[in-house]
Coordinates of C-alpha atoms and ligand atoms in Angstrom, one line a residue:
Chain A
M275 CA 95.0 98.4 92.9
T276 CA 94.2 96.1 90.0
I277 CA 90.7 94.8 89.6
S278 CA 91.9 91.2 89.9
E279 CA 93.4 91.7 93.4
K280 CA 91.5 89.7 96.0
Q281 CA 89.9 91.7 98.7
T282 CA 88.6 90.4 102.0
T283 CA 85.0 90.8 103.2
V284 CA 84.5 90.1 106.8
I285 CA 81.1 89.4 108.3
V286 CA 80.7 90.0 112.0
G287 CA 78.1 87.8 113.7
G288 CA 77.0 84.4 112.8
G289 CA 73.2 84.5 112.8
H290 CA 70.6 84.3 110.2
A291 CA 71.5 87.5 108.3
A292 CA 75.2 86.5 108.2
G293 CA 74.3 83.0 107.0
A294 CA 72.0 84.3 104.3
L295 CA 74.6 86.7 103.1
M296 CA 77.2 83.9 102.9
T297 CA 74.8 81.8 100.8
I298 CA 73.8 84.7 98.5
L299 CA 77.4 85.5 97.9
L300 CA 78.1 81.9 97.0
Q301 CA 75.1 81.8 94.7
K302 CA 76.3 85.0 93.0
K303 CA 79.8 83.7 92.7
Y304 CA 81.4 86.6 94.6
Q305 CA 85.0 86.8 93.7
H306 CA 86.5 88.0 97.0
E307 CA 87.6 86.3 100.2
V308 CA 84.7 85.9 102.7
V309 CA 85.4 85.4 106.4
L310 CA 82.6 85.1 109.0
V311 CA 83.4 85.7 112.7
G312 CA 80.7 84.5 115.0
E313 CA 80.6 84.4 118.8
E314 CA 78.4 81.3 119.0
P315 CA 80.0 77.9 118.5
H316 CA 77.4 77.0 115.7
P317 CA 77.4 77.8 112.1
P318 CA 74.5 80.2 111.2
Y319 CA 71.2 78.8 112.3
Q320 CA 67.5 79.5 112.4
R321 CA 66.1 80.8 115.6
P322 CA 62.3 80.4 114.8
P323 CA 62.4 76.7 115.8
L324 CA 63.9 77.6 119.2
S325 CA 60.4 78.5 120.6
K326 CA 58.6 76.0 118.3
N327 CA 59.5 72.5 117.2
Y328 CA 63.1 72.5 118.5
L329 CA 61.9 73.4 122.0
A330 CA 59.2 70.7 121.6
G331 CA 62.0 68.2 120.8
E332 CA 60.6 67.4 117.4
V333 CA 63.7 68.4 115.4
D334 CA 67.4 68.0 116.1
Q335 CA 70.1 70.6 116.4
A336 CA 71.6 69.9 113.0
S337 CA 68.3 70.7 111.3
L338 CA 68.5 74.3 112.6
Y339 CA 71.7 75.0 110.7
L340 CA 71.1 77.0 107.5
K341 CA 73.5 74.6 106.0
P342 CA 76.2 72.3 107.3
R343 CA 79.5 74.0 108.1
V344 CA 81.4 72.1 105.4
V345 CA 79.3 73.5 102.7
Y346 CA 80.7 76.9 103.3
E347 CA 84.2 75.7 103.7
K348 CA 84.2 73.5 100.6
A349 CA 83.2 76.6 98.7
G350 CA 86.1 78.5 100.1
Q351 CA 84.4 80.6 102.7
Q352 CA 85.9 80.8 106.2
L353 CA 84.1 80.5 109.5
R354 CA 85.7 81.6 112.7
L355 CA 83.3 80.4 115.3
G356 CA 83.4 80.9 119.0
V357 CA 85.3 84.1 118.5
R358 CA 84.0 87.6 119.4
V359 CA 84.9 90.7 117.6
E360 CA 86.0 93.2 120.3
Q361 CA 86.8 96.3 118.3
I362 CA 86.8 97.9 114.9
D363 CA 89.7 100.1 113.9
R364 CA 88.3 102.0 111.0
D365 CA 91.5 103.9 110.2
N366 CA 93.5 100.8 109.7
K367 CA 90.6 98.7 108.5
T368 CA 91.2 95.9 110.9
I369 CA 89.1 94.2 113.6
R370 CA 90.4 92.8 116.9
L371 CA 89.1 89.4 118.0
S372 CA 88.6 87.9 121.4
D373 CA 91.4 85.5 120.7
Q374 CA 93.7 88.5 120.5
S375 CA 94.3 88.2 116.8
T376 CA 93.5 90.9 114.3
L377 CA 92.0 90.6 110.9
K378 CA 92.2 93.0 108.0
Y379 CA 89.1 93.8 106.0
D380 CA 88.4 95.6 102.8
Q381 CA 84.6 95.5 103.4
L382 CA 83.0 94.8 106.8
V383 CA 79.5 93.7 107.3
L384 CA 77.9 94.0 110.8
A385 CA 75.3 91.3 111.4
T386 CA 75.4 91.3 115.2
G387 CA 71.7 90.8 115.7
S388 CA 70.1 91.6 119.0
H389 CA 70.1 90.4 122.6
V390 CA 67.2 89.9 125.0
R391 CA 65.9 92.6 127.1
R392 CA 66.5 91.7 130.7
L393 CA 63.9 92.3 133.4
R394 CA 65.6 94.3 136.2
A395 CA 63.5 93.7 139.3
P396 CA 64.0 92.3 142.8
G397 CA 64.9 88.6 142.6
S398 CA 65.8 88.8 138.9
D399 CA 69.0 86.9 139.4
L400 CA 67.3 83.9 141.1
Q401 CA 67.9 80.5 139.5
G402 CA 65.2 79.2 137.3
I403 CA 64.5 82.4 135.5
H404 CA 65.1 81.8 131.8
Y405 CA 65.4 83.9 128.6
L406 CA 65.2 82.5 125.1
H407 CA 67.6 83.6 122.4
D408 CA 69.9 80.8 121.4
I409 CA 70.3 77.0 121.3
T410 CA 71.8 76.9 124.8
D411 CA 68.8 78.8 126.2
T412 CA 66.4 76.4 124.5
D413 CA 68.2 73.3 125.7
A414 CA 68.2 74.6 129.2
L415 CA 64.5 75.5 129.1
R416 CA 63.4 72.2 127.5
E417 CA 64.9 70.3 130.4
K418 CA 62.6 72.1 132.8
L419 CA 59.4 71.5 130.8
V420 CA 58.3 68.4 132.8
P421 CA 54.7 67.4 133.1
G422 CA 53.0 69.0 136.1
K423 CA 55.6 71.7 136.6
R424 CA 54.4 75.4 136.7
L425 CA 55.9 77.6 134.0
V426 CA 55.2 81.3 134.3
I427 CA 55.9 83.3 131.1
V428 CA 56.4 87.0 131.5
G429 CA 55.4 88.7 128.3
G430 CA 52.6 87.8 125.9
G431 CA 54.5 88.4 122.6
Y432 CA 54.8 85.8 120.0
I433 CA 57.8 84.1 121.5
G434 CA 56.2 83.8 124.9
L435 CA 53.1 82.4 123.4
E436 CA 54.9 79.9 121.2
V437 CA 56.6 78.6 124.3
A438 CA 53.3 78.5 126.1
A439 CA 51.9 76.3 123.2
S440 CA 55.0 74.1 123.2
A441 CA 55.0 73.7 127.0
T442 CA 51.3 73.0 127.3
K443 CA 51.6 70.2 124.7
K444 CA 54.2 68.7 127.1
G445 CA 51.8 68.8 130.0
V446 CA 53.4 71.7 131.7
N447 CA 51.0 74.1 133.6
V448 CA 51.5 77.5 132.0
T449 CA 50.6 81.0 133.1
V450 CA 51.2 84.0 130.8
L451 CA 51.5 87.5 132.3
E452 CA 51.0 90.4 129.9
A453 CA 51.2 94.0 131.0
A454 CA 49.1 95.3 128.1
D455 CA 45.4 94.8 127.6
R456 CA 45.9 92.3 124.8
L457 CA 48.4 89.7 123.5
M458 CA 50.9 90.4 120.8
Q459 CA 50.0 94.0 120.9
R460 CA 53.1 95.2 119.2
V461 CA 52.7 93.2 116.0
T462 CA 49.0 92.6 115.4
G463 CA 45.4 94.0 115.7
P464 CA 42.8 93.4 118.3
E465 CA 40.9 90.6 116.4
M466 CA 44.1 88.5 116.3
S467 CA 44.9 89.2 119.9
A468 CA 41.4 88.1 120.9
F469 CA 41.7 84.9 118.8
F470 CA 45.0 83.9 120.4
Y471 CA 43.7 84.8 123.8
A472 CA 40.8 82.4 123.4
K473 CA 43.1 79.8 121.8
H474 CA 45.5 79.7 124.8
R475 CA 42.7 79.8 127.4
G476 CA 41.1 77.0 125.6
A477 CA 44.3 75.0 125.8
G478 CA 44.4 75.5 129.5
V479 CA 46.9 78.4 129.7
D480 CA 46.2 80.9 132.4
V481 CA 46.5 84.1 130.4
R482 CA 46.4 87.3 132.5
L483 CA 46.2 90.7 130.7
N484 CA 46.8 94.0 132.3
T485 CA 49.2 92.3 134.7
A486 CA 52.4 94.0 135.5
V487 CA 55.3 92.1 137.1
T488 CA 57.2 93.7 140.0
G489 CA 59.7 90.9 140.9
F490 CA 60.4 87.4 141.8
E491 CA 60.0 85.5 145.1
A492 CA 62.8 83.2 146.3
G493 CA 62.2 79.6 147.4
D494 CA 64.8 77.1 148.5
Q495 CA 68.5 77.4 147.5
G496 CA 68.2 80.6 145.6
R497 CA 65.6 79.2 143.2
V498 CA 62.6 81.2 142.0
A499 CA 59.3 80.2 143.6
G500 CA 57.0 82.9 142.3
V501 CA 56.4 86.0 140.4
T502 CA 55.1 89.0 142.2
L503 CA 52.5 91.3 140.7
A504 CA 51.8 95.0 140.9
D505 CA 48.4 94.3 142.4
G506 CA 50.1 92.6 145.4
G507 CA 49.5 89.0 144.3
T508 CA 51.9 86.3 143.6
V509 CA 51.9 83.6 141.0
P510 CA 53.7 80.4 142.1
A511 CA 56.3 79.2 139.7
D512 CA 58.8 76.3 139.3
V513 CA 60.3 77.8 136.1
V514 CA 60.0 81.4 134.7
L515 CA 60.6 82.6 131.2
V516 CA 61.0 86.2 130.6
S517 CA 60.2 87.2 127.1
I518 CA 59.9 90.9 126.8
G519 CA 61.6 91.9 123.6
V520 CA 65.1 92.4 122.3
I521 CA 67.6 95.2 122.1
P522 CA 69.7 95.6 118.9
E523 CA 73.4 94.8 119.3
T524 CA 75.1 98.1 118.5
A525 CA 77.9 98.4 121.0
L526 CA 80.7 97.5 118.5
A527 CA 79.4 100.0 116.0
E528 CA 78.9 102.7 118.5
A529 CA 82.4 102.3 119.9
A530 CA 83.6 102.7 116.3
G531 CA 81.8 105.9 116.0
L532 CA 79.2 104.7 113.5
P533 CA 75.8 106.5 113.7
C534 CA 73.4 104.5 115.8
D535 CA 69.8 105.3 117.0
D536 CA 68.3 102.2 118.7
G537 CA 70.0 100.2 115.9
I538 CA 72.9 100.8 113.5
V539 CA 71.7 103.4 111.1
V540 CA 71.9 102.2 107.5
D541 CA 70.5 103.5 104.2
E542 CA 68.4 101.6 101.7
F543 CA 71.6 99.9 100.4
A544 CA 72.6 98.6 103.9
R545 CA 75.4 101.1 104.1
T546 CA 76.4 102.6 107.4
G547 CA 78.1 106.0 107.9
D548 CA 81.4 104.4 106.7
P549 CA 81.4 103.5 103.0
D550 CA 83.4 100.3 103.7
I551 CA 81.0 99.1 106.5
L552 CA 77.6 97.6 105.8
A553 CA 75.1 96.4 108.4
I554 CA 72.2 93.9 108.1
G555 CA 69.5 92.2 110.2
D556 CA 68.2 92.8 113.7
C557 CA 71.0 95.2 114.6
T558 CA 70.0 97.8 112.0
R559 CA 67.7 100.7 111.8
H560 CA 67.2 101.0 108.1
R561 CA 65.7 103.3 105.6
N562 CA 63.1 101.3 104.1
L563 CA 61.6 102.6 100.8
F564 CA 58.5 100.6 101.5
F565 CA 57.6 102.6 104.6
E566 CA 59.4 105.7 103.5
K567 CA 60.8 105.9 107.0
M568 CA 63.5 104.6 109.3
Q569 CA 62.5 101.3 110.7
R570 CA 63.9 98.5 112.9
L571 CA 62.5 95.0 112.2
E572 CA 63.2 91.7 114.0
S573 CA 62.4 89.0 111.6
V574 CA 64.0 86.4 109.3
A575 CA 62.5 88.1 106.3
N576 CA 64.3 91.3 107.2
A577 CA 67.5 89.5 107.9
V578 CA 67.4 87.7 104.5
D579 CA 66.2 90.7 102.5
Q580 CA 68.8 92.9 103.9
A581 CA 71.4 90.3 103.2
R582 CA 70.2 90.3 99.6
T583 CA 70.6 94.1 99.6
A584 CA 74.1 94.0 101.1
A585 CA 75.2 91.3 98.6
A586 CA 74.1 93.6 95.7
T587 CA 75.9 96.5 97.3
L588 CA 79.1 94.5 97.7
M589 CA 78.9 93.5 94.1
G590 CA 78.3 97.0 92.9
E591 CA 74.7 96.4 91.8
E592 CA 72.9 98.9 94.1
K593 CA 69.5 97.3 94.6
P594 CA 67.6 99.2 97.2
Y595 CA 65.8 97.4 100.0
D596 CA 62.0 97.9 99.4
S597 CA 60.3 94.7 100.2
A598 CA 57.2 94.3 102.4
P599 CA 58.1 92.7 105.7
W600 CA 56.5 89.4 106.5
F601 CA 56.4 87.0 109.4
W602 CA 54.9 83.8 110.7
S603 CA 54.2 82.1 114.0
N604 CA 53.0 78.6 114.9
Q605 CA 51.0 78.0 118.0
Y606 CA 49.1 74.7 118.5
D607 CA 47.4 73.9 115.2
V608 CA 47.4 77.6 114.2
R609 CA 49.6 78.8 111.4
L610 CA 49.7 82.6 111.5
Q611 CA 51.3 84.4 108.5
M612 CA 51.6 88.2 108.5
V613 CA 52.7 90.6 105.8
G614 CA 53.1 94.4 106.1
L615 CA 52.9 96.4 109.3
S616 CA 49.4 96.9 110.6
Q617 CA 50.0 99.6 113.3
N618 CA 48.9 102.6 111.1
S619 CA 45.8 101.2 109.6
D620 CA 42.5 103.2 109.6
Q621 CA 40.3 100.2 108.7
R622 CA 40.2 96.5 109.5
V623 CA 38.4 94.0 107.3
L624 CA 37.7 90.5 108.5
R625 CA 37.4 87.7 106.1
G626 CA 36.0 84.4 107.4
S627 CA 35.5 84.0 111.1
A628 CA 37.6 83.0 114.0
E629 CA 35.3 80.1 114.9
D630 CA 36.1 78.6 111.5
K631 CA 39.8 78.5 112.5
E632 CA 40.6 79.9 109.0
F633 CA 40.3 83.6 108.7
A634 CA 42.3 86.7 107.8
V635 CA 42.3 90.4 108.8
F636 CA 43.1 92.9 106.1
Y637 CA 44.5 96.2 107.4
L638 CA 43.8 99.2 105.2
R639 CA 44.9 102.8 105.2
E640 CA 43.2 105.2 102.9
G641 CA 41.7 102.3 101.0
S642 CA 45.0 100.5 100.3
V643 CA 46.0 97.2 101.9
I644 CA 49.0 97.8 104.2
A645 CA 49.0 94.5 106.0
V646 CA 47.4 91.1 106.2
D647 CA 47.3 88.6 109.1
A648 CA 46.1 85.2 108.0
V649 CA 45.3 82.3 110.3
N650 CA 45.4 78.9 108.6
L651 CA 44.6 80.7 105.3
P652 CA 47.9 80.7 103.3
V653 CA 46.1 82.0 100.2
A654 CA 45.2 85.2 102.1
F655 CA 48.8 85.7 103.0
M656 CA 50.0 85.1 99.5
V657 CA 47.4 87.5 98.1
G658 CA 48.2 89.9 100.8
K659 CA 51.9 89.8 99.9
Q660 CA 51.0 91.1 96.4
L661 CA 48.4 93.6 97.6
V662 CA 50.8 95.1 100.2
Q663 CA 53.8 95.1 98.0
H664 CA 51.9 97.0 95.2
R665 CA 49.9 99.1 97.7
K666 CA 46.8 98.0 96.0
S667 CA 43.5 99.8 96.7
V668 CA 40.7 97.3 97.1
C669 CA 37.0 97.4 98.0
A670 CA 36.6 96.4 101.6
K671 CA 33.3 94.6 100.7
A672 CA 35.1 92.4 98.2
L673 CA 37.7 91.4 100.8
S674 CA 35.2 90.3 103.3
D675 CA 32.7 88.7 100.9
P676 CA 33.3 84.9 100.9
R677 CA 32.0 84.8 97.3
T678 CA 34.9 86.9 95.9
D679 CA 37.9 84.8 94.9
L680 CA 40.8 86.4 96.7
K681 CA 43.0 85.7 93.8
S682 CA 40.9 87.9 91.6
L683 CA 41.9 90.9 93.7
V684 CA 45.5 90.9 92.7
Chain B
M264 CA 72.9 58.5 98.2
G265 CA 71.7 59.5 94.8
K266 CA 71.7 62.4 92.3
I267 CA 69.2 65.2 91.6
T268 CA 69.7 67.8 88.9
F269 CA 68.4 71.3 89.4
I270 CA 68.0 73.3 86.2
E271 CA 67.9 77.1 86.6
H272 CA 65.7 79.3 84.5
D273 CA 68.7 80.2 82.3
N274 CA 69.3 76.4 81.8
T275 CA 72.4 76.2 84.1
E276 CA 72.5 72.7 85.5
H277 CA 73.4 71.8 89.0
V278 CA 73.9 68.1 89.7
T279 CA 73.7 67.5 93.4
E280 CA 74.1 64.5 95.6
F281 CA 71.5 63.7 98.3
E282 CA 70.7 61.5 101.1
A283 CA 67.1 60.2 101.1
G284 CA 65.0 62.1 103.7
T285 CA 66.4 65.5 103.0
T286 CA 63.9 67.9 101.4
L287 CA 64.4 69.2 97.9
M288 CA 64.6 72.7 99.3
Q289 CA 67.4 71.8 101.7
I290 CA 69.4 70.0 98.9
A291 CA 69.2 73.1 96.7
V292 CA 70.2 75.4 99.6
D293 CA 73.1 73.1 100.7
N294 CA 74.4 73.2 97.2
A295 CA 74.0 77.0 96.8
V296 CA 71.7 76.6 93.8
P297 CA 70.7 80.1 92.9
G298 CA 66.9 80.5 92.5
I299 CA 65.9 78.8 95.7
D300 CA 65.6 80.9 98.8
G301 CA 63.8 78.8 101.4
D302 CA 63.5 81.8 103.6
C303 CA 61.3 80.2 106.3
G304 CA 63.5 77.2 106.6
G305 CA 60.8 74.7 105.4
E306 CA 57.7 75.7 107.4
C307 CA 55.6 76.1 104.3
A308 CA 55.2 79.7 105.4
C309 CA 57.0 81.8 102.8
G310 CA 56.6 80.3 99.3
T311 CA 60.2 81.0 98.3
C312 CA 61.1 77.4 97.5
H313 CA 59.0 76.9 94.4
M314 CA 60.2 74.2 92.0
I315 CA 58.8 72.6 88.9
V316 CA 59.4 68.8 88.9
A317 CA 60.1 67.2 85.5
D318 CA 56.8 65.5 84.4
E319 CA 58.0 61.9 84.5
W320 CA 59.2 62.4 88.1
F321 CA 56.2 64.3 89.5
G322 CA 54.4 61.1 90.5
K323 CA 57.2 60.2 92.8
T324 CA 57.0 63.4 94.9
G325 CA 54.0 62.5 97.0
S326 CA 50.8 64.5 97.4
I327 CA 50.3 68.2 97.8
G328 CA 49.0 69.3 101.2
D329 CA 46.3 72.0 101.6
A330 CA 48.6 74.7 102.9
E331 CA 51.1 74.0 100.1
E332 CA 48.3 74.1 97.5
Q333 CA 47.1 77.5 98.8
M334 CA 50.7 78.9 98.6
L335 CA 51.3 77.4 95.2
S336 CA 48.0 78.8 93.8
M337 CA 49.3 82.3 94.1
T338 CA 52.7 81.6 92.6
P339 CA 53.0 83.4 89.3
E340 CA 55.0 80.7 87.5
R341 CA 52.8 77.8 88.7
A342 CA 53.0 74.8 86.5
Q343 CA 51.2 71.4 86.5
T344 CA 54.1 69.8 88.3
S345 CA 54.9 72.6 90.7
R346 CA 55.8 71.8 94.3
L347 CA 57.2 73.7 97.3
G348 CA 60.6 72.1 97.6
C349 CA 60.5 72.1 101.4
Q350 CA 57.4 69.9 101.3
V351 CA 59.0 67.2 99.2
R352 CA 61.0 64.7 101.3
T353 CA 63.3 62.8 99.0
T354 CA 63.3 59.0 98.8
E355 CA 65.7 56.6 97.1
A356 CA 63.2 56.4 94.2
M357 CA 64.1 60.0 93.3
D358 CA 67.6 59.2 92.3
G359 CA 68.2 60.7 88.8
M360 CA 65.3 63.2 89.1
T361 CA 65.3 66.5 87.3
V362 CA 63.8 69.7 88.8
H363 CA 63.4 73.1 87.1
L364 CA 63.6 76.4 88.9
P365 CA 61.3 79.3 88.2
E366 CA 62.7 82.7 87.2
F367 CA 61.5 84.4 90.4
Q368 CA 60.4 83.3 93.9
M369 CA 57.5 85.0 95.6
Ligands
FAD802 C1 62.9 82.2 120.0 C2 62.8 83.0 118.7 C3 61.8 82.7 117.8 C4 61.8 83.5 116.6 N1 60.8 83.2 115.7 C5 60.7 83.9 114.6 C6 59.7 83.6 113.5 O1 58.9 82.7 113.7 N2 59.8 84.3 112.4 C7 60.7 85.3 112.2 O2 60.6 85.9 111.0 N3 61.6 85.6 113.0 C8 61.6 85.0 114.3 N4 62.6 85.3 115.2 C9 63.5 86.4 114.9 C10 64.7 86.0 114.0 O3 65.2 84.8 114.4 C11 65.7 87.2 114.0 O4 65.1 88.3 113.5 C12 66.9 86.8 113.1 O5 67.6 85.7 113.8 C13 67.9 88.0 113.0 O6 69.0 87.6 112.4 P1 70.4 88.4 112.7 O7 71.4 87.6 111.9 O8 70.2 89.8 112.4 O9 70.6 88.2 114.2 P2 70.9 86.9 115.1 O10 70.3 85.8 114.5 O11 70.6 87.4 116.5 O12 72.5 86.7 115.0 C14 73.4 87.6 115.5 C15 74.7 86.8 115.8 O13 75.8 87.7 116.0 C16 76.6 87.3 117.1 N5 77.4 88.4 117.5 C17 76.9 89.5 118.1 N6 77.9 90.4 118.4 C18 79.1 89.7 118.0 C19 80.4 90.1 118.0 N7 80.8 91.3 118.5 N8 81.3 89.2 117.5 C20 80.9 88.0 117.0 N9 79.7 87.7 116.9 C21 78.8 88.5 117.4 C22 75.6 86.7 118.0 O14 76.2 85.8 119.0 C23 74.6 86.0 117.1 O15 74.9 84.7 116.9 C24 62.7 84.5 116.4 C25 63.7 84.7 117.3 C26 63.8 84.0 118.5 C27 64.9 84.3 119.4
FES803 S1 61.0 77.2 102.5 FE1 59.4 78.5 103.0 S2 57.7 77.6 102.0 FE2 59.3 76.2 101.6

């Protein structure tokens, strides 16, 4: 084959990772044909607003799109939307689509994302039980958020809590049921959990910890009327949102015989077990040089950073993925920004106090900063990004002392 | 409708058309201008939309909010006329404006 011969790169999935990859390839003037096949009818869009300002009705649908569809098309990229990829034939390097057509690829990028974890329990198919993952889900839930209605949210992770904040603002009576002994347990430390607990309680949300859900009670016409609890009690509900995490979308890759382990396994260059197939975003379990271990992450930052890695790999640049993960969440007037992963810390240092509504928790391990959670304190997040990325050792006293300028620690 | 020119760190120019009301970040992203990431989609949460507005236009870009100032204060290539592109909503008065892009985003 001559170098000038055009090849075709097909991207499977039309979410944030796919959209970011399309953009990066455009910016880098990628020479080959690019085709995106996405099951949803929309061009790639941002999901974060689905539980925040889009749910609240403050921004319109078009503003969710990473860019208008015509921008890709004008640049020569193809979007095949509303079409599902059914099968990958690795021997012939083709994929079969739900419209029965087949498509040839030279390079394939899997960006299939994740799907919501369903709660299997008695009554779980009743009407009025919602999940939140795409635009359609949000539109359906928003309609139900009517003042005075009772919304019960199963799961006190950040999505459930963002919905609680958005719904409370609309005058909905909200109850949050969390099985663990604190909120957002998977992603943050006890100080932040306590802060958000107080924040939601203060806003009138009935937050119940250590509360396991056993099922749903039926009301009229197959509609949900309540959530039943392990302690025998029932919480009455007009609407229920179940928000208990996501599962990586690996079926296509598994059927094609690609190594998967709760995520499509990729190396630090976003390569799967097949040299012509890459994978990026929520669907992957990746080797991250930053953690020096295999990791699965569900965040925009990861989707975008892996898209950057994949773009480099596609263009023969080989730039390994080694950035520190970061994340944000908005609840009420609280802007939470997080960098790093805090789970393995052996010391936590508080800067500022929760009462001031501007504070940060620095997570240290053996004296180095491994994560920072900042509430309404963007400077701590930005400083944290640098400290974490460079695994900087810092003196805990200096971090907590309000007289030290955080910027001087970088 | 007006024009805004983005100039990359290596001096490559991108002349873009815009509708007033769109943010500078979104205009750059919609035109695939390299050097602007806009990872958080305009939430002032990531700091990857840093731009340096040409001096004579800076006054037209409005005031810098507290969160934006904190984010900018840690940006290595911070200049006098730095802004986060997602926090600048364009107006008709910005027709003809020139914006420079830093070498790196955070
Ligand atoms: C409500 C909500 C709020 C969030 N808030 C934040 C936040 O504040 N900050 C943050 O960092 N992250 C947030 N996230 C997470 C973030 O949105 C995801 O990590 C990100 O979207 C992952 O991008 P992705 O492209 O890997 O997957 P997705 O965005 O899930 O996209 C995957 C796409 O692939 C399609 N697809 C799957 N299989 C096929 C197939 N076989 N054929 C064709 N198409 C297929 C799917 O339909 C989907 O459109 C939030 C997520 C949700 C749901
Ligand atoms: S786009 Fe993230 S801060 Fe501007």
